[in-house]
Amino acid sequence: MALTMRRVAAPTARTSAIRPAFCRAVPRRSIVVRAEAGAANDDTFKSVVLESKVPVLVDFWAPWCGPCRIIAPFVDELAKEFSGRVKCVKINTDESPNVASEYGIRSIPTVMVFKGGKKLETIIGAVPKDTLKQTVQKYL
């Protein structure tokens, strides 16, 4: 049997502007987030973040976002390290579009620091843990 290009060629995956091919590698239902950081959504954002007595580090993320998965462990580690002094919260932008829209989230991951109900700082993109740690320490 002769080999043809059709048999040898690998199938190509279709991509879209919303979800590039590298984001489709893991089916959504197989992603399990075991966060040390708390979670918030459109309904709980005010009580969890804005009314907090301590500074709050908010990680805006989505399950299909590769860079979000890179910084997720950093946020969890900071939650443990600053336990009681800083609250770390994750907000899934797919499930909480109102908060994301209200704060102008155009790229993820986006990390914001809130204190006294006010947004103090914004970091866009995957950054090293030390950058996040230094940012949090400024507001203690």
PDB file of C-alpha atoms in Angstrom:
ATOM      1  CA  MET A   1       0.000   0.000   0.000  1.00  0.00           C
ATOM      2  CA  ALA A   2       1.459   3.313  -1.056  1.00  0.00           C
ATOM      3  CA  LEU A   3       1.523   6.192   1.379  1.00  0.00           C
ATOM      4  CA  THR A   4      -0.224   9.318   0.311  1.00  0.00           C
ATOM      5  CA  MET A   5       0.044  12.809   1.673  1.00  0.00           C
ATOM      6  CA  ARG A   6      -3.499  12.483   2.912  1.00  0.00           C
ATOM      7  CA  ARG A   7      -2.580   9.602   5.217  1.00  0.00           C
ATOM      8  CA  VAL A   8       0.662  11.200   6.417  1.00  0.00           C
ATOM      9  CA  ALA A   9      -0.555  14.750   6.973  1.00  0.00           C
ATOM     10  CA  ALA A  10      -1.638  15.588  10.483  1.00  0.00           C
ATOM     11  CA  PRO A  11      -5.067  17.062  10.913  1.00  0.00           C
ATOM     12  CA  THR A  12      -5.116  20.775  11.525  1.00  0.00           C
ATOM     13  CA  ALA A  13      -7.129  22.336  14.305  1.00  0.00           C
ATOM     14  CA  ARG A  14      -9.306  25.300  13.617  1.00  0.00           C
ATOM     15  CA  THR A  15      -8.598  28.327  15.748  1.00  0.00           C
ATOM     16  CA  SER A  16     -10.561  31.426  16.457  1.00  0.00           C
ATOM     17  CA  ALA A  17      -9.761  34.953  17.514  1.00  0.00           C
ATOM     18  CA  ILE A  18     -11.383  34.292  20.880  1.00  0.00           C
ATOM     19  CA  ARG A  19      -9.639  31.033  21.787  1.00  0.00           C
ATOM     20  CA  PRO A  20      -6.333  30.279  20.057  1.00  0.00           C
ATOM     21  CA  ALA A  21      -5.310  26.675  19.421  1.00  0.00           C
ATOM     22  CA  PHE A  22      -3.005  26.394  22.453  1.00  0.00           C
ATOM     23  CA  CYS A  23      -5.962  27.152  24.698  1.00  0.00           C
ATOM     24  CA  ARG A  24      -7.926  24.207  23.344  1.00  0.00           C
ATOM     25  CA  ALA A  25      -5.378  21.614  24.424  1.00  0.00           C
ATOM     26  CA  VAL A  26      -7.195  20.922  27.706  1.00  0.00           C
ATOM     27  CA  PRO A  27     -10.967  20.434  27.687  1.00  0.00           C
ATOM     28  CA  ARG A  28     -12.698  22.929  29.957  1.00  0.00           C
ATOM     29  CA  ARG A  29     -14.417  20.308  32.104  1.00  0.00           C
ATOM     30  CA  SER A  30     -11.092  18.689  33.029  1.00  0.00           C
ATOM     31  CA  ILE A  31      -9.685  21.831  34.658  1.00  0.00           C
ATOM     32  CA  VAL A  32      -9.903  21.764  38.421  1.00  0.00           C
ATOM     33  CA  VAL A  33      -8.881  24.850  40.343  1.00  0.00           C
ATOM     34  CA  ARG A  34      -7.664  24.055  43.827  1.00  0.00           C
ATOM     35  CA  ALA A  35      -7.055  27.545  45.085  1.00  0.00           C
ATOM     36  CA  GLU A  36      -5.688  28.636  48.381  1.00  0.00           C
ATOM     37  CA  ALA A  37      -6.973  32.051  47.393  1.00  0.00           C
ATOM     38  CA  GLY A  38     -10.684  32.678  47.803  1.00  0.00           C
ATOM     39  CA  ALA A  39     -13.109  33.141  44.951  1.00  0.00           C
ATOM     40  CA  ALA A  40     -15.470  35.993  44.222  1.00  0.00           C
ATOM     41  CA  ASN A  41     -18.040  36.720  41.545  1.00  0.00           C
ATOM     42  CA  ASP A  42     -20.350  39.526  40.407  1.00  0.00           C
ATOM     43  CA  ASP A  43     -22.603  39.000  43.435  1.00  0.00           C
ATOM     44  CA  THR A  44     -19.920  38.781  46.132  1.00  0.00           C
ATOM     45  CA  PHE A  45     -17.329  41.254  44.820  1.00  0.00           C
ATOM     46  CA  LYS A  46     -18.528  44.167  46.936  1.00  0.00           C
ATOM     47  CA  SER A  47     -18.581  42.257  50.224  1.00  0.00           C
ATOM     48  CA  VAL A  48     -15.419  40.224  49.619  1.00  0.00           C
ATOM     49  CA  VAL A  49     -13.208  42.885  48.018  1.00  0.00           C
ATOM     50  CA  LEU A  50     -14.514  46.415  48.443  1.00  0.00           C
ATOM     51  CA  GLU A  51     -15.634  46.040  52.069  1.00  0.00           C
ATOM     52  CA  SER A  52     -12.514  44.164  53.208  1.00  0.00           C
ATOM     53  CA  LYS A  53     -10.624  45.496  56.235  1.00  0.00           C
ATOM     54  CA  VAL A  54      -7.292  44.287  54.779  1.00  0.00           C
ATOM     55  CA  PRO A  55      -5.712  44.873  51.345  1.00  0.00           C
ATOM     56  CA  VAL A  56      -7.035  42.528  48.644  1.00  0.00           C
ATOM     57  CA  LEU A  57      -5.088  41.063  45.730  1.00  0.00           C
ATOM     58  CA  VAL A  58      -7.582  40.205  42.964  1.00  0.00           C
ATOM     59  CA  ASP A  59      -6.571  37.852  40.135  1.00  0.00           C
ATOM     60  CA  PHE A  60      -8.850  38.151  37.077  1.00  0.00           C
ATOM     61  CA  TRP A  61      -8.479  34.902  35.115  1.00  0.00           C
ATOM     62  CA  ALA A  62     -10.201  32.406  32.810  1.00  0.00           C
ATOM     63  CA  PRO A  63      -9.869  28.611  32.658  1.00  0.00           C
ATOM     64  CA  TRP A  64      -8.766  28.613  28.999  1.00  0.00           C
ATOM     65  CA  CYS A  65      -5.976  31.169  29.592  1.00  0.00           C
ATOM     66  CA  GLY A  66      -2.456  29.683  29.597  1.00  0.00           C
ATOM     67  CA  PRO A  67      -0.722  32.652  31.283  1.00  0.00           C
ATOM     68  CA  CYS A  68      -3.446  32.617  33.970  1.00  0.00           C
ATOM     69  CA  ARG A  69      -2.451  29.059  34.824  1.00  0.00           C
ATOM     70  CA  ILE A  70       1.158  30.205  35.146  1.00  0.00           C
ATOM     71  CA  ILE A  71       0.465  32.812  37.838  1.00  0.00           C
ATOM     72  CA  ALA A  72      -2.286  30.890  39.669  1.00  0.00           C
ATOM     73  CA  PRO A  73       0.192  29.057  41.951  1.00  0.00           C
ATOM     74  CA  PHE A  74       1.904  32.383  42.738  1.00  0.00           C
ATOM     75  CA  VAL A  75      -1.384  33.866  43.933  1.00  0.00           C
ATOM     76  CA  ASP A  76      -2.049  30.765  46.050  1.00  0.00           C
ATOM     77  CA  GLU A  77       1.433  30.973  47.597  1.00  0.00           C
ATOM     78  CA  LEU A  78       0.945  34.666  48.407  1.00  0.00           C
ATOM     79  CA  ALA A  79      -2.407  33.848  50.019  1.00  0.00           C
ATOM     80  CA  LYS A  80      -0.611  31.444  52.368  1.00  0.00           C
ATOM     81  CA  GLU A  81       2.352  33.746  52.954  1.00  0.00           C
ATOM     82  CA  PHE A  82       0.279  36.841  53.780  1.00  0.00           C
ATOM     83  CA  SER A  83      -2.571  34.998  55.508  1.00  0.00           C
ATOM     84  CA  GLY A  84      -4.455  37.366  57.802  1.00  0.00           C
ATOM     85  CA  ARG A  85      -2.679  40.463  56.459  1.00  0.00           C
ATOM     86  CA  VAL A  86      -3.785  40.321  52.805  1.00  0.00           C
ATOM     87  CA  LYS A  87      -6.778  38.647  51.206  1.00  0.00           C
ATOM     88  CA  CYS A  88      -6.164  36.973  47.831  1.00  0.00           C
ATOM     89  CA  VAL A  89      -9.192  36.476  45.598  1.00  0.00           C
ATOM     90  CA  LYS A  90      -9.662  34.972  42.130  1.00  0.00           C
ATOM     91  CA  ILE A  91     -12.399  36.082  39.748  1.00  0.00           C
ATOM     92  CA  ASN A  92     -13.232  34.008  36.674  1.00  0.00           C
ATOM     93  CA  THR A  93     -13.959  36.616  33.987  1.00  0.00           C
ATOM     94  CA  ASP A  94     -16.079  34.153  31.989  1.00  0.00           C
ATOM     95  CA  GLU A  95     -18.410  33.673  34.954  1.00  0.00           C
ATOM     96  CA  SER A  96     -18.266  37.267  36.273  1.00  0.00           C
ATOM     97  CA  PRO A  97     -18.322  39.549  33.226  1.00  0.00           C
ATOM     98  CA  ASN A  98     -19.889  42.505  35.062  1.00  0.00           C
ATOM     99  CA  VAL A  99     -16.984  43.014  37.473  1.00  0.00           C
ATOM    100  CA  ALA A 100     -14.476  42.486  34.667  1.00  0.00           C
ATOM    101  CA  SER A 101     -16.257  45.072  32.536  1.00  0.00           C
ATOM    102  CA  GLU A 102     -16.597  47.546  35.405  1.00  0.00           C
ATOM    103  CA  TYR A 103     -12.832  47.499  35.987  1.00  0.00           C
ATOM    104  CA  GLY A 104     -11.940  47.541  32.286  1.00  0.00           C
ATOM    105  CA  ILE A 105     -10.373  44.094  32.110  1.00  0.00           C
ATOM    106  CA  ARG A 106      -9.284  43.706  28.487  1.00  0.00           C
ATOM    107  CA  SER A 107      -6.397  41.256  28.970  1.00  0.00           C
ATOM    108  CA  ILE A 108      -5.941  38.384  31.356  1.00  0.00           C
ATOM    109  CA  PRO A 109      -4.358  37.637  33.654  1.00  0.00           C
ATOM    110  CA  THR A 110      -4.871  41.009  35.293  1.00  0.00           C
ATOM    111  CA  VAL A 111      -4.050  41.437  38.960  1.00  0.00           C
ATOM    112  CA  MET A 112      -5.382  44.391  40.941  1.00  0.00           C
ATOM    113  CA  VAL A 113      -4.724  45.509  44.490  1.00  0.00           C
ATOM    114  CA  PHE A 114      -7.594  47.059  46.452  1.00  0.00           C
ATOM    115  CA  LYS A 115      -7.457  48.741  49.842  1.00  0.00           C
ATOM    116  CA  GLY A 116     -10.262  50.570  51.583  1.00  0.00           C
ATOM    117  CA  GLY A 117     -12.592  49.877  48.665  1.00  0.00           C
ATOM    118  CA  LYS A 118     -10.317  51.614  46.138  1.00  0.00           C
ATOM    119  CA  LYS A 119      -8.236  50.165  43.337  1.00  0.00           C
ATOM    120  CA  LEU A 120      -4.605  51.070  44.006  1.00  0.00           C
ATOM    121  CA  GLU A 121      -2.602  49.176  41.409  1.00  0.00           C
ATOM    122  CA  THR A 122      -3.013  47.064  38.278  1.00  0.00           C
ATOM    123  CA  ILE A 123      -0.619  44.493  36.822  1.00  0.00           C
ATOM    124  CA  ILE A 124      -1.415  43.064  33.392  1.00  0.00           C
ATOM    125  CA  GLY A 125       0.056  39.803  32.159  1.00  0.00           C
ATOM    126  CA  ALA A 126       1.952  36.901  33.669  1.00  0.00           C
ATOM    127  CA  VAL A 127       4.616  38.290  35.980  1.00  0.00           C
ATOM    128  CA  PRO A 128       7.080  36.655  38.383  1.00  0.00           C
ATOM    129  CA  LYS A 129       5.978  35.891  41.933  1.00  0.00           C
ATOM    130  CA  ASP A 130       8.462  38.461  43.272  1.00  0.00           C
ATOM    131  CA  THR A 131       6.725  41.230  41.313  1.00  0.00           C
ATOM    132  CA  LEU A 132       3.373  40.316  42.854  1.00  0.00           C
ATOM    133  CA  LYS A 133       4.935  40.028  46.308  1.00  0.00           C
ATOM    134  CA  GLN A 134       6.611  43.458  46.095  1.00  0.00           C
ATOM    135  CA  THR A 135       3.358  45.001  44.921  1.00  0.00           C
ATOM    136  CA  VAL A 136       1.440  43.543  47.861  1.00  0.00           C
ATOM    137  CA  GLN A 137       4.109  44.582  50.371  1.00  0.00           C
ATOM    138  CA  LYS A 138       3.750  48.230  49.309  1.00  0.00           C
ATOM    139  CA  TYR A 139       0.228  48.326  50.739  1.00  0.00           C
ATOM    140  CA  LEU A 140       0.754  46.575  54.088  1.00  0.00           C
TER     141      LEU A 140
END
